[in-house]
Short mmCIF file of C-alpha atoms and ligand atoms in Angstrom, two decimals:
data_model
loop_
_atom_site.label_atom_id
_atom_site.label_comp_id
_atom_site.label_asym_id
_atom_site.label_seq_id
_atom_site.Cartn_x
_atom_site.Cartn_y
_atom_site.Cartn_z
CA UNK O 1 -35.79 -25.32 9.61
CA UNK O 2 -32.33 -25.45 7.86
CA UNK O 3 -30.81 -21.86 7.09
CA UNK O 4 -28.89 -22.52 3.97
CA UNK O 5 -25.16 -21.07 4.80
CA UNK O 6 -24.56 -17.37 3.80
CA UNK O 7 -22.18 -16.71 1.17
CA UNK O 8 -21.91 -13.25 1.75
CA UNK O 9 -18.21 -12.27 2.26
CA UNK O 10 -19.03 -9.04 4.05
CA UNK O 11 -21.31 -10.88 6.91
CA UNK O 12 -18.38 -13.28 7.26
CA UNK O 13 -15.77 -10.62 7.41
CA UNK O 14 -17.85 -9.01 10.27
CA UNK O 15 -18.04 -12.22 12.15
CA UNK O 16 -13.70 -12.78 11.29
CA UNK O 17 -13.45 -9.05 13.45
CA UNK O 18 -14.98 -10.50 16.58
CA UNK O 19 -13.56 -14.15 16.51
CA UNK O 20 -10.87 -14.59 19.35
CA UNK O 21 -9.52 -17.77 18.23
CA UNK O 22 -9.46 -18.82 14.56
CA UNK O 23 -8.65 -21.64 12.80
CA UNK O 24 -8.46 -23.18 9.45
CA UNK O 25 -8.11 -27.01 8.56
CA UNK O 26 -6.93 -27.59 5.19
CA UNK O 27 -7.20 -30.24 2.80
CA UNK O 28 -5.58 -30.96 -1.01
CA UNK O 29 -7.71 -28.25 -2.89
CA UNK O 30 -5.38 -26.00 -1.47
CA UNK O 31 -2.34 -26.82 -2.97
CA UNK O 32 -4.64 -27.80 -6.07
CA UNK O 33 -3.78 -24.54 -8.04
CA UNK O 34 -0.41 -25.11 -7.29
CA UNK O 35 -0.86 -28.66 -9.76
CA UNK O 36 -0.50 -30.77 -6.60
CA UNK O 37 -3.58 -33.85 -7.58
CA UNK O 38 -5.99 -33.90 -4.72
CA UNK O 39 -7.23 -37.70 -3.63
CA UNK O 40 -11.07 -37.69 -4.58
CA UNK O 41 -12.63 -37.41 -7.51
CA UNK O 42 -10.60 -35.93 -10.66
CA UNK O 43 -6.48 -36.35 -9.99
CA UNK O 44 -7.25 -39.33 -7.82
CA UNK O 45 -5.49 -41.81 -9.78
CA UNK O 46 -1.53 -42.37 -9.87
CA UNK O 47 -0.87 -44.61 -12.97
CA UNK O 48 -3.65 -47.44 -12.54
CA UNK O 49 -3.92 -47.24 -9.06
CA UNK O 50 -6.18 -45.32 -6.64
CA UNK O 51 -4.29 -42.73 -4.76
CA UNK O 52 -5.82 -43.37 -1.25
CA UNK O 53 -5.37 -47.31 -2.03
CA UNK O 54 -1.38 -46.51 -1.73
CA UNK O 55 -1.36 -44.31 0.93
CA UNK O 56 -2.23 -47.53 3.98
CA UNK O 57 0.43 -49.60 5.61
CA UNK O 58 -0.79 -52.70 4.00
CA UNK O 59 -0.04 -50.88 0.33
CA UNK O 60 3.88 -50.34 1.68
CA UNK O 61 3.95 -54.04 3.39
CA UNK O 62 2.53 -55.46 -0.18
CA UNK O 63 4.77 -53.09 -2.42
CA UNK O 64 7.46 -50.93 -0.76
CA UNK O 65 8.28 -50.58 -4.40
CA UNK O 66 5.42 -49.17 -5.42
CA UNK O 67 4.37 -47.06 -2.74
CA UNK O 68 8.00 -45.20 -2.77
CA UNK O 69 7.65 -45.11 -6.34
CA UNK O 70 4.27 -43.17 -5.84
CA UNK O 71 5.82 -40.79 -3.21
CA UNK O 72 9.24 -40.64 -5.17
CA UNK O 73 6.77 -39.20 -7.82
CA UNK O 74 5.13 -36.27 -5.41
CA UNK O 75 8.32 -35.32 -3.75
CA UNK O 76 9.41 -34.39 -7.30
CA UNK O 77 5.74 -32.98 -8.39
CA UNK O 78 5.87 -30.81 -4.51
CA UNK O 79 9.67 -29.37 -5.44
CA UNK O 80 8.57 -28.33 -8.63
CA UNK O 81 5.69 -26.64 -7.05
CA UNK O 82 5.35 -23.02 -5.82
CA UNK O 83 3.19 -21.86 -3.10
CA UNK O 84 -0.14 -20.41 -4.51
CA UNK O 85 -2.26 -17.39 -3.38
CA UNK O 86 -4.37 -19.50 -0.54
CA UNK O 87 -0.85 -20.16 0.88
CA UNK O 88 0.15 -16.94 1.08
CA UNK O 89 -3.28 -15.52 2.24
CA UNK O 90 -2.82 -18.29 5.04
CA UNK O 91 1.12 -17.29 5.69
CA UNK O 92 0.35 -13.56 5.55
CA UNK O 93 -2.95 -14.24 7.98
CA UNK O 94 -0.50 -16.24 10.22
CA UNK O 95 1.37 -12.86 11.11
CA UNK O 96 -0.30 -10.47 13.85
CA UNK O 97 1.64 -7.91 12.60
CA UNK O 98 0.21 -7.90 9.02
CA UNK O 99 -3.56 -9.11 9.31
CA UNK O 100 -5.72 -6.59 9.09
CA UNK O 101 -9.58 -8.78 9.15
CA UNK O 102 -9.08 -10.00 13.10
CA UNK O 103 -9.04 -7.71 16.31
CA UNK O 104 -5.54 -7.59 18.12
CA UNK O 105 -4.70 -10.51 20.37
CA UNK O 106 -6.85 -13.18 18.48
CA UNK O 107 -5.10 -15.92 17.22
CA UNK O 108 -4.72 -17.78 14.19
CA UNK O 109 -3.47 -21.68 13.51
CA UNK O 110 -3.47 -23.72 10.20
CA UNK O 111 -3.93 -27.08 10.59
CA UNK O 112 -3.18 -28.45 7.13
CA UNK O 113 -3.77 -32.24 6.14
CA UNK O 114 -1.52 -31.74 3.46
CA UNK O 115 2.14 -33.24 3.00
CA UNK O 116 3.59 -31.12 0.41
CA UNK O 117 5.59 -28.36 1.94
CA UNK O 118 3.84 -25.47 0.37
CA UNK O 119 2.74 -23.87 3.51
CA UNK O 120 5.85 -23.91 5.23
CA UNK O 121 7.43 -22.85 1.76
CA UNK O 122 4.62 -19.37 1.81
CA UNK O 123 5.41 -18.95 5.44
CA UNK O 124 9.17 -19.00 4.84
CA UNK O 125 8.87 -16.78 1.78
CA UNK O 126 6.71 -14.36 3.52
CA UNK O 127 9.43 -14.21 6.12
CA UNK O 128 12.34 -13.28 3.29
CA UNK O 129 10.13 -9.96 2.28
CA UNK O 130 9.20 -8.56 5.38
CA UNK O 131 11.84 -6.53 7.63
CA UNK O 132 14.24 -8.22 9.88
CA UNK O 133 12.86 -9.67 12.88
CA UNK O 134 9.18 -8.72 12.09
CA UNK O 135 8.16 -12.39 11.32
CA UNK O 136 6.39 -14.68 13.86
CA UNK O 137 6.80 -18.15 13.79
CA UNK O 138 3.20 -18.89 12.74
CA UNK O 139 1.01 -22.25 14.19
CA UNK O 140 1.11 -24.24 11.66
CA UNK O 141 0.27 -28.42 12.50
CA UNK O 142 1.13 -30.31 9.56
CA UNK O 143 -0.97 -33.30 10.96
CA UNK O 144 -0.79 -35.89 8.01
CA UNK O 145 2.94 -35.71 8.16
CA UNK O 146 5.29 -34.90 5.85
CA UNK O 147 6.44 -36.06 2.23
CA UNK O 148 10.26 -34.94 2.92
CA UNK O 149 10.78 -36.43 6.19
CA UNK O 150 11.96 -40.29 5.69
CA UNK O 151 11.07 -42.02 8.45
CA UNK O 152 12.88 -45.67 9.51
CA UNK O 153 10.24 -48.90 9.54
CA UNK O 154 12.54 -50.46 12.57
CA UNK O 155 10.63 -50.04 15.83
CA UNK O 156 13.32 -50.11 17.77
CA UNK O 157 15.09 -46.92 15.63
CA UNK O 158 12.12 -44.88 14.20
CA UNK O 159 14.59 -42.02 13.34
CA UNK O 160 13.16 -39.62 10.87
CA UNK O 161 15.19 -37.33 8.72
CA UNK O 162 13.93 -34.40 6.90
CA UNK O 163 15.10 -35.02 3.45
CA UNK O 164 14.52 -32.75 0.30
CA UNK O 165 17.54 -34.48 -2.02
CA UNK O 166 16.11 -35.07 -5.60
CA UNK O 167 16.06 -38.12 -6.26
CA UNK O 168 16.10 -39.41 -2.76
CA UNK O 169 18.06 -42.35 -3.98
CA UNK O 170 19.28 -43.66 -7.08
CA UNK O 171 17.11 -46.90 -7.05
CA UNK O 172 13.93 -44.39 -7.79
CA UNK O 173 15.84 -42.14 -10.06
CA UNK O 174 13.76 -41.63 -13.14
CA UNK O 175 10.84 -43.42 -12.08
CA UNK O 176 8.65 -40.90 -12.05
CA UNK O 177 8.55 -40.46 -15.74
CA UNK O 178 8.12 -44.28 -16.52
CA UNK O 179 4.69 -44.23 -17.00
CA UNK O 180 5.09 -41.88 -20.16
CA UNK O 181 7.63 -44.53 -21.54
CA UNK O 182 4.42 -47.34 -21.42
CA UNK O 183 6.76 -48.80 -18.55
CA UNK O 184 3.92 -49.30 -15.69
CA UNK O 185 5.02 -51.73 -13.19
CA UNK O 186 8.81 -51.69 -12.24
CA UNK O 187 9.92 -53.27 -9.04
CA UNK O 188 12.75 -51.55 -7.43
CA UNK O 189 14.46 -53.92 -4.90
CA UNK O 190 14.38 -53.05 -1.45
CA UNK O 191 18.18 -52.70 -1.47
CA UNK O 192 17.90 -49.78 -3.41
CA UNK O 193 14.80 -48.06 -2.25
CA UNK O 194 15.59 -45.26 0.67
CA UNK O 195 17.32 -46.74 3.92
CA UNK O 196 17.60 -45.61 7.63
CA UNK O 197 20.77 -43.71 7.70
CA UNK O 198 21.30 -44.87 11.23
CA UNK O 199 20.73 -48.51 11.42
CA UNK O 200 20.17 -49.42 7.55
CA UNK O 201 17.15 -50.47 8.11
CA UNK O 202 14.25 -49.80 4.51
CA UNK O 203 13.04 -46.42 5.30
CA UNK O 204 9.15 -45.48 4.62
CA UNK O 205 7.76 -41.71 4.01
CA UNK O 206 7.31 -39.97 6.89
CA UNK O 207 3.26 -38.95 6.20
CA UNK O 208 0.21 -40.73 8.14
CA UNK O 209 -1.60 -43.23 6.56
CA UNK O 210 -5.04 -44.97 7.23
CA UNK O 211 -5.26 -46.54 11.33
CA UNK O 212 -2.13 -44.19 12.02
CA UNK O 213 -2.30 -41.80 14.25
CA UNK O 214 -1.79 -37.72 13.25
CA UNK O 215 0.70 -36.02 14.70
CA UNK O 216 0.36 -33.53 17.87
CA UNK O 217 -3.51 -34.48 18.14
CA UNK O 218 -3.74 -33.60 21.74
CA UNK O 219 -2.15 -30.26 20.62
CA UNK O 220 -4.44 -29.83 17.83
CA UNK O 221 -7.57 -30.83 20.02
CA UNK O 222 -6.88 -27.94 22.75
CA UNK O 223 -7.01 -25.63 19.88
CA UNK O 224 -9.89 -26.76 18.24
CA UNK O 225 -11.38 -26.44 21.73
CA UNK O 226 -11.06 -23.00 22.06
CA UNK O 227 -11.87 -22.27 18.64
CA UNK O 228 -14.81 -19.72 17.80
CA UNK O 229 -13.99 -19.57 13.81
CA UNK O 230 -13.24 -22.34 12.51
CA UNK O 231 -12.20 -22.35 7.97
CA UNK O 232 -12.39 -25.41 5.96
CA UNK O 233 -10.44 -25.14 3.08
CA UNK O 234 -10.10 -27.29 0.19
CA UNK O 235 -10.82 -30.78 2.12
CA UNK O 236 -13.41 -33.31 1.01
CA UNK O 237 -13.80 -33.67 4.93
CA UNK O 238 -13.75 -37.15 4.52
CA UNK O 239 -11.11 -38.47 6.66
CA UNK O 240 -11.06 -38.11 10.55
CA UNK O 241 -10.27 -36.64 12.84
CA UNK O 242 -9.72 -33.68 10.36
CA UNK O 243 -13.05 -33.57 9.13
CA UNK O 244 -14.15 -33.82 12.88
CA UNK O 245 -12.83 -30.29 13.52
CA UNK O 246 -15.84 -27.98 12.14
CA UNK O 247 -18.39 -29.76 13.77
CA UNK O 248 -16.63 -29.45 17.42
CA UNK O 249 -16.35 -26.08 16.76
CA UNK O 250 -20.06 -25.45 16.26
CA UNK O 251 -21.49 -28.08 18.72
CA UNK O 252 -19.16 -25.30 21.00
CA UNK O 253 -20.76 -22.46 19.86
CA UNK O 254 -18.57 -21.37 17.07
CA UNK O 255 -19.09 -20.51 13.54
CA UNK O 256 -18.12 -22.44 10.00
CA UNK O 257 -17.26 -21.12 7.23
CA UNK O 258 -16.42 -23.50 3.95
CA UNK O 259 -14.16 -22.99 1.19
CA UNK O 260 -14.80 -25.31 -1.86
CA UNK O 261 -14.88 -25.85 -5.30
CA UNK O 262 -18.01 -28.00 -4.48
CA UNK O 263 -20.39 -28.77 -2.42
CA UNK O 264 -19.27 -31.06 0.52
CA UNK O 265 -20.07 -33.79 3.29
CA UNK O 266 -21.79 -31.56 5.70
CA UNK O 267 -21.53 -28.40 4.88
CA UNK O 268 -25.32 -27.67 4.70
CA UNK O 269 -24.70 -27.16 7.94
CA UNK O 270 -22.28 -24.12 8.05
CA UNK O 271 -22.94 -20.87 8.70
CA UNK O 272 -20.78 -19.39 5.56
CA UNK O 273 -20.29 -21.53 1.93
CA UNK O 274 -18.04 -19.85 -0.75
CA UNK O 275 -18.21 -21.70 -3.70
CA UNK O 276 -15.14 -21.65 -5.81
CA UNK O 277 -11.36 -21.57 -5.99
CA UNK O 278 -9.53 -21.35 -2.83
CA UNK O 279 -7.03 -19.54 -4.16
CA UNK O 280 -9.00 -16.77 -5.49
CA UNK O 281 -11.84 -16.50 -3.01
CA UNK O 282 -9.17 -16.66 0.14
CA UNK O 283 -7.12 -13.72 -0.61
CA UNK O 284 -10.46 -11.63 -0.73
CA UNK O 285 -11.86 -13.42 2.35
CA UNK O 286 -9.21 -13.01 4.35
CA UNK O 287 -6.79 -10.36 2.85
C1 LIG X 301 -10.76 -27.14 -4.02
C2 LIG X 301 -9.95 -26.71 -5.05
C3 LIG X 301 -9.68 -25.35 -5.08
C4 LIG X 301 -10.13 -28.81 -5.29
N1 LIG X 301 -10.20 -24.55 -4.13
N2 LIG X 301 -11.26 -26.34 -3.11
C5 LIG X 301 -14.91 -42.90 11.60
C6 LIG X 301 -14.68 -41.89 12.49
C7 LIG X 301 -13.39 -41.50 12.80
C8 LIG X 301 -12.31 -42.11 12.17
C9 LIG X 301 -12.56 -43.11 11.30
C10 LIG X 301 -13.82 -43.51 11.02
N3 LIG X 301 -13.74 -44.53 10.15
C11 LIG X 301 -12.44 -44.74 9.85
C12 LIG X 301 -11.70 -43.88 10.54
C13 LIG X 301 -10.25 -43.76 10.50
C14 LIG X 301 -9.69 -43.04 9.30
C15 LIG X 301 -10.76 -42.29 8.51
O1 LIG X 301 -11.07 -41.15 8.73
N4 LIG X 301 -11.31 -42.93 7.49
C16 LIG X 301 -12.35 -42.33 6.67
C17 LIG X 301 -12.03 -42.50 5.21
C18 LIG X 301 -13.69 -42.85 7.08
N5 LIG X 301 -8.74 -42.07 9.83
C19 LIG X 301 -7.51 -42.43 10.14
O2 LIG X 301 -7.14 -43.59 10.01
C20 LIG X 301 -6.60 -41.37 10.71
N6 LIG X 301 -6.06 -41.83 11.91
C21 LIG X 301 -6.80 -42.04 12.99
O3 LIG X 301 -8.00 -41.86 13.01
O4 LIG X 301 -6.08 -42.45 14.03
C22 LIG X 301 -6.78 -42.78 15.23
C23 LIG X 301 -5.98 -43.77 15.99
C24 LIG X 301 -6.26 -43.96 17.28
C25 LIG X 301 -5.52 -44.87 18.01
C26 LIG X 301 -4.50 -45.57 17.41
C27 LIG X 301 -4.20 -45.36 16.10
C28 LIG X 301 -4.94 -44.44 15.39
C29 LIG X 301 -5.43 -41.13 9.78
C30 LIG X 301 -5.84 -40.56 8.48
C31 LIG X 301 -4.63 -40.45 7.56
C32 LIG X 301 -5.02 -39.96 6.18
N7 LIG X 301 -3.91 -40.12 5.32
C33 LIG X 301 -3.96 -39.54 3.97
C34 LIG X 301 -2.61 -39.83 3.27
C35 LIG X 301 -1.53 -38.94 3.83
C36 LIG X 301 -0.23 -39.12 3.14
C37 LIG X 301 -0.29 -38.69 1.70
O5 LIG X 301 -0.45 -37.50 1.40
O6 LIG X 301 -0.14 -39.58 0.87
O7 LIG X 301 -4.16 -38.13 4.04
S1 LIG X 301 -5.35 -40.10 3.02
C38 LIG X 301 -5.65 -38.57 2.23
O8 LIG X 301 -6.91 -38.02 2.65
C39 LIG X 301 -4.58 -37.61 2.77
C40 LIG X 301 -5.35 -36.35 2.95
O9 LIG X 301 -4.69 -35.50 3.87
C41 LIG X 301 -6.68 -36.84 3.43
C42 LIG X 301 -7.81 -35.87 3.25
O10 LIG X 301 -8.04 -35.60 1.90
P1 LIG X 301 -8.39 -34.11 1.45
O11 LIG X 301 -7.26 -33.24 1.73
O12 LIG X 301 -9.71 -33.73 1.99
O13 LIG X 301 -8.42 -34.29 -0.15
P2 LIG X 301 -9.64 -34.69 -1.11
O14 LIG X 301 -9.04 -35.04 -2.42
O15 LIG X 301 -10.50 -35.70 -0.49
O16 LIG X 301 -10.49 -33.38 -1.23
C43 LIG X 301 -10.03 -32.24 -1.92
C44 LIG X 301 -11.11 -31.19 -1.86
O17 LIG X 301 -10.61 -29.99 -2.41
C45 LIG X 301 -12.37 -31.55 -2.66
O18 LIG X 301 -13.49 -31.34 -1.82
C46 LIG X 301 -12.37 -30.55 -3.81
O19 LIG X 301 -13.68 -30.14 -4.19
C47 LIG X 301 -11.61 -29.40 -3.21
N8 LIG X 301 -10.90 -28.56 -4.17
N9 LIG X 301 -9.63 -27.82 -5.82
C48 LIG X 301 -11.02 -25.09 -3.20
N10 LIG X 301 -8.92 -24.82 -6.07
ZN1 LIG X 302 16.73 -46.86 11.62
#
């Protein structure tokens, strides 16, 4: 027989007080109440094209144009962005010191799929309010990359930059609001889209796109090993190995506990469901 999950915050809460090592993957309906689009379903589409469609490395080899023109477009959506109340339940969870819901000497790591900054933006505010020297650098794997780091298409260079300058170059200045002028298709030539700053070679964003690999996996797996709690927040736990995570942590023993609008791949399975905004049903979760 299948137990349907519990959505009783209380039950979950007492299971959070004897977890030793927790962890939370994250996907794009966190930063959705910050007005960051998520992939699937509603928001999905950028102009006439399907979001996930752009992010591969055959959509940059066919259109560099296009594909910085997409990104050009959420590095300016992600700076005009602020950090929303699931980011700063997660920052504010991410400090020993401050968490209240897990015993002393458990740990805590985010691994977020998402690109946009906003969880290193809630840890970094976190760290501006609380006394001097009482912040902890959190772990935090941003394993999809990151839309402000630039990184250089020559094999023989790779060097990435981290790179927050609005626009990132004057080729894609004003692009971003072409699609309200009816203008839907402008080509940018390569000359003027971003470039290596070391060898001049074109210059791609630095996030992870389909058949790349994630960053610090074997990192991330060791963690995920040893997790007994593992949160899934806001991810359509769609793409591997993300969506991977929950179900190593229960085929280990561990519990799952799934934060979502909606109902999701899987999560029939889990031993908690809350149904609902993130952002809302975090800070009482967790806070
Ligand atoms: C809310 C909410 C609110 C809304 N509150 N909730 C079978 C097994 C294993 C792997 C594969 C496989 N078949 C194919 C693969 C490979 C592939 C994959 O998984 N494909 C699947 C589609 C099947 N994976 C890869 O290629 C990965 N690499 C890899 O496997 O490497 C291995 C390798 C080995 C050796 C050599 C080389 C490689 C890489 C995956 C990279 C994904 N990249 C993207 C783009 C990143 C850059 C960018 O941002 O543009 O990452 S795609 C896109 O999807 C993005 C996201 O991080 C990722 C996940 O999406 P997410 O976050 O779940 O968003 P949504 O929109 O899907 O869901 C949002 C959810 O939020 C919804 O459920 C809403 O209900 C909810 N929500 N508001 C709570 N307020
Ligand atoms: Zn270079």
């Amino acid at each position: 027989i299948i137990v349907p999950p519990s959505q009783d915050i209380k039950a979950f809460q007492e299971v959070l007080k004897t977890s030793k090592n927790v962890i939370a993957v994250a996907g794009a309906g966190l930063s959705a109440a910050s007005g960051i689009p998520t992939f699937r379903g509603a928001g999905g589409m950028w102009r006439k094209y399907v979001a996930t469609d752009l992010a591969t490395p055959e959509g940059f080899e066919d259109s560099p144009s296009l594909v910085w023109q997409f990104y050009h477009y959420r590095r300016e959506s992600a700076r005009k962005a602020s950090p929303n109340d699931a980011h700063r339940t997660l920052a504010a969870f991410s400090q020993p010191q401050i968490r209240q819901r897990i015993a002393p000497g458990a740990t805590f790591t985010l691994i977020t799929q998402n690109v946009d900054n906003l969880s290193p933006r809630a840890n970094n505010e976190l760290a501006e309010h609380l006394p001097p020297g009482q912040y902890q650098e959190p772990s935090l794997f941003e394993m999809h990359g990151r839309l402000f780091d630039v990184l250089c298409t020559n094999e023989v260079c790779k060097h990435v930059e981290f790179n927050l300058a609005s626009p990132i170059c004057d080729g894609l200045a004003g692009t971003e609001d072409l699609v309200e002028q009816g203008v839907i298709d402008p080509i940018v030539d390569e000359n003027k889209l971003p470039r290596c700053t070391k060898c001049g070679s074109l210059a791609r964003p630095g996030v992870v796109w389909f058949g790349e690999m994630p960053h610090k996996l074997e990192q991330i797996d060791e963690i995920v090993g040893k997790a007994d709690l593992c949160l899934v927040v806001g991810t359509s736990s769609v793409v591997y190995p993300a969506a991977g995570y929950a179900h190593q942590v229960k085929a280990n023993g561990g519990k799952v506990a799934v934060f979502n609008l909606e109902k999701t791949d899987g999560d029939r399975k889990s031993d908690f469901r809350f149904l609902g905004a993130c952002e809302e049903i975090l800070p009482k979760a967790l806070g």
